[in-house]
Short mmCIF file of C-alpha atoms in Angstrom, two decimals:
data_model
loop_
_atom_site.label_atom_id
_atom_site.label_comp_id
_atom_site.label_asym_id
_atom_site.label_seq_id
_atom_site.Cartn_x
_atom_site.Cartn_y
_atom_site.Cartn_z
CA MET A 215 -12.50 118.22 105.76
CA LEU A 216 -9.56 120.08 107.20
CA PHE A 217 -6.28 120.87 105.11
CA THR A 218 -3.03 121.69 106.54
CA ARG A 219 -0.45 124.09 105.11
CA PRO A 220 1.60 121.54 103.36
CA VAL A 221 -1.53 120.42 101.28
CA PHE A 222 -2.19 123.93 100.18
CA ALA A 223 1.34 124.54 99.33
CA SER A 224 1.48 121.25 97.39
CA LEU A 225 -1.74 122.21 95.69
CA ARG A 226 -0.53 125.72 94.75
CA PHE A 227 2.50 124.06 93.27
CA SER A 228 0.85 121.56 91.22
CA LEU A 229 -1.53 124.19 89.94
CA LEU A 230 1.48 126.72 89.26
CA LEU A 231 3.29 123.68 87.50
CA ALA A 232 0.32 122.85 85.29
CA LEU A 233 -0.18 126.56 84.22
CA LEU A 234 3.40 126.88 83.30
CA LEU A 235 3.09 123.86 81.22
CA VAL A 236 -0.17 124.55 79.45
CA SER A 237 1.04 128.10 78.51
CA ALA A 238 4.32 126.99 77.35
CA GLY A 239 2.51 124.52 75.27
CA LEU A 240 4.02 121.35 76.72
CA LEU A 241 0.75 119.78 77.51
CA PRO A 242 -1.78 118.96 75.03
CA GLY A 243 -3.93 121.77 73.71
CA ARG A 244 -2.14 123.60 71.32
CA ALA A 245 -0.96 122.52 67.79
CA MET A 246 2.20 123.67 66.23
CA ALA A 247 1.56 125.98 63.24
CA GLN A 248 3.22 124.76 59.90
CA ARG A 249 6.16 127.04 59.12
CA THR A 250 8.08 127.48 56.11
CA LEU A 251 11.81 128.76 55.54
CA SER A 252 12.32 132.39 55.39
CA SER A 253 15.22 134.78 54.77
CA GLY A 254 13.47 137.43 56.89
CA GLN A 255 10.30 138.76 58.84
CA HIS A 256 8.83 141.37 60.67
CA LEU A 257 6.89 139.80 63.77
CA TYR A 258 4.30 141.34 65.92
CA LEU A 259 4.43 140.23 69.61
CA PRO A 260 1.66 141.51 72.07
CA ILE A 261 2.80 142.29 75.70
CA TYR A 262 0.88 143.23 78.71
CA ALA A 263 2.88 145.48 81.03
CA TYR A 264 -0.29 145.07 83.62
CA ILE A 265 -3.55 143.16 83.59
CA GLN A 266 -6.98 144.87 84.18
CA TYR A 267 -9.44 143.21 86.24
CA GLY A 268 -12.39 143.50 88.46
CA ASP A 269 -14.99 146.07 88.59
CA VAL A 270 -14.57 149.68 87.17
CA ASP A 271 -14.60 152.19 89.87
CA LYS A 272 -16.47 155.38 89.90
CA SER A 273 -13.68 157.07 87.90
CA GLY A 274 -14.00 154.45 85.27
CA VAL A 275 -10.87 152.47 85.88
CA ALA A 276 -10.51 148.81 86.66
CA SER A 277 -8.06 147.57 89.30
CA ARG A 278 -4.43 146.84 87.61
CA ASN A 279 -2.11 144.32 88.62
CA PRO A 280 1.62 144.80 86.85
CA VAL A 281 3.28 141.64 85.36
CA SER A 282 7.01 141.40 84.09
CA ALA A 283 7.48 140.11 80.35
CA LEU A 284 10.29 138.02 79.18
CA ILE A 285 10.51 138.27 75.66
CA SER A 286 12.48 135.21 74.15
CA ILE A 287 13.65 134.79 70.53
CA HIS A 288 14.46 131.40 69.74
CA ASN A 289 16.49 130.46 66.71
CA THR A 290 14.87 127.09 65.64
CA ASP A 291 17.10 126.41 62.91
CA LEU A 292 19.55 123.44 63.49
CA ASP A 293 22.07 124.52 61.10
CA ARG A 294 22.12 128.24 60.27
CA PRO A 295 22.34 131.59 62.20
CA LEU A 296 19.99 134.35 61.90
CA LYS A 297 20.62 138.18 62.45
CA LEU A 298 18.34 140.12 64.81
CA LEU A 299 17.83 143.61 63.44
CA ALA A 300 15.54 145.32 65.97
CA ALA A 301 13.03 144.38 68.84
CA ARG A 302 11.07 147.70 68.87
CA TYR A 303 8.79 148.12 71.97
CA TYR A 304 5.52 150.15 71.51
CA SER A 305 3.05 151.58 73.96
CA THR A 306 -0.76 150.78 73.84
CA GLU A 307 -1.26 154.02 71.85
CA GLY A 308 1.30 152.73 69.35
CA LYS A 309 4.15 155.22 70.78
CA PHE A 310 7.51 154.08 70.04
CA LEU A 311 9.04 153.71 73.58
CA ARG A 312 12.40 152.16 72.61
CA ASN A 313 14.73 149.38 70.65
CA PHE A 314 15.87 146.73 72.82
CA VAL A 315 18.51 145.83 69.95
CA SER A 316 21.26 148.58 69.76
CA SER A 317 23.05 146.77 66.88
CA PRO A 318 22.28 143.64 65.02
CA GLN A 319 22.66 140.34 67.09
CA ILE A 320 23.77 137.26 65.47
CA LEU A 321 21.81 134.12 66.94
CA LYS A 322 23.66 131.05 66.39
CA PRO A 323 21.74 127.75 65.56
CA MET A 324 19.34 126.92 68.43
CA GLU A 325 20.47 129.81 70.41
CA THR A 326 18.07 132.05 72.33
CA LEU A 327 18.21 135.73 73.13
CA GLU A 328 15.95 137.17 75.95
CA PHE A 329 14.69 140.55 76.94
CA LEU A 330 13.07 141.41 80.22
CA VAL A 331 10.34 144.18 80.65
CA GLU A 332 10.43 144.64 84.34
CA ARG A 333 7.17 144.49 86.61
CA ARG A 334 7.78 148.09 87.38
CA ASP A 335 7.81 149.31 83.82
CA VAL A 336 4.07 149.69 83.21
CA VAL A 337 4.72 152.67 80.40
CA GLY A 338 3.49 150.37 77.66
CA GLY A 339 0.26 149.74 79.39
CA SER A 340 -2.16 146.61 78.77
CA GLY A 341 -1.94 146.68 74.99
CA ALA A 342 1.97 147.17 74.64
CA ASN A 343 3.72 145.34 71.88
CA PHE A 344 7.08 144.36 70.16
CA VAL A 345 7.91 144.34 66.60
CA ILE A 346 10.75 141.91 66.00
CA GLN A 347 12.83 142.39 62.72
CA TRP A 348 15.29 139.69 61.67
CA GLU A 349 17.04 138.30 58.56
CA ALA A 350 19.21 135.54 57.40
CA ALA A 351 21.50 135.08 54.64
CA VAL A 352 19.79 132.17 53.32
CA PRO A 353 16.41 130.74 53.86
CA VAL A 354 16.22 129.32 57.61
CA SER A 355 13.63 127.95 59.89
CA PRO A 356 11.94 131.32 61.48
CA PRO A 357 12.55 131.96 65.12
CA LEU A 358 10.24 131.37 67.63
CA VAL A 359 9.03 134.56 69.63
CA GLN A 360 7.21 134.35 72.73
CA ALA A 361 6.90 136.51 76.09
CA LEU A 362 6.39 134.82 79.26
CA HIS A 363 4.37 137.09 81.51
CA VAL A 364 4.62 136.32 85.33
CA GLU A 365 3.67 138.06 88.89
CA LEU A 366 3.93 135.91 91.88
CA GLN A 367 2.70 136.96 94.97
CA LEU A 368 2.15 135.29 98.34
CA HIS A 369 -0.98 133.64 97.62
CA ARG A 370 -1.61 133.64 93.86
CA ALA A 371 0.38 133.47 90.65
CA ILE A 372 -0.52 134.89 87.26
CA VAL A 373 1.45 133.30 84.28
CA PHE A 374 0.85 133.39 80.64
CA THR A 375 2.44 133.34 77.39
CA THR A 376 1.77 135.50 74.18
CA ASP A 377 3.10 134.43 70.76
CA ALA A 378 4.19 136.38 67.77
CA VAL A 379 2.47 136.55 64.48
CA LEU A 380 3.78 137.49 60.98
CA ILE A 381 3.29 141.10 59.89
CA PRO A 382 2.65 140.49 55.94
CA ARG A 383 5.25 142.78 54.11
#
């Protein structure tokens, strides 16, 4: 069977759309965790500055593909604001790189704040992470914190999400 370019383009678009929907949790496959009200938390968010893949070469290093990471902090409370105190970025080795929040930021009900770790910023490595710290005056619905990792090239796309987890304190 011979495929024409429009068929391949349509197939690529369909696959990319399915990947985006699954990774965003909009298709079946991921159950929502039960969440309780809180007046503040520290959250750990894994980030990948690049993806290692393929075989290891003679020097012991695998191929690397840099990806961008869009960090989204969603205030999921319908009525109350929360205050974002810090979004500290750490390397694979645990070295503090920078704080993406220079001063506390108020997120209104249902507001989202985003930060971008650019594709060219690979200093964090394949095991980079953020520690997100927030507080509220009264208990609120905790924020939903995710990172959308993306790399689009001519004939392929890499798209996946990572979710923050609570750091017990």
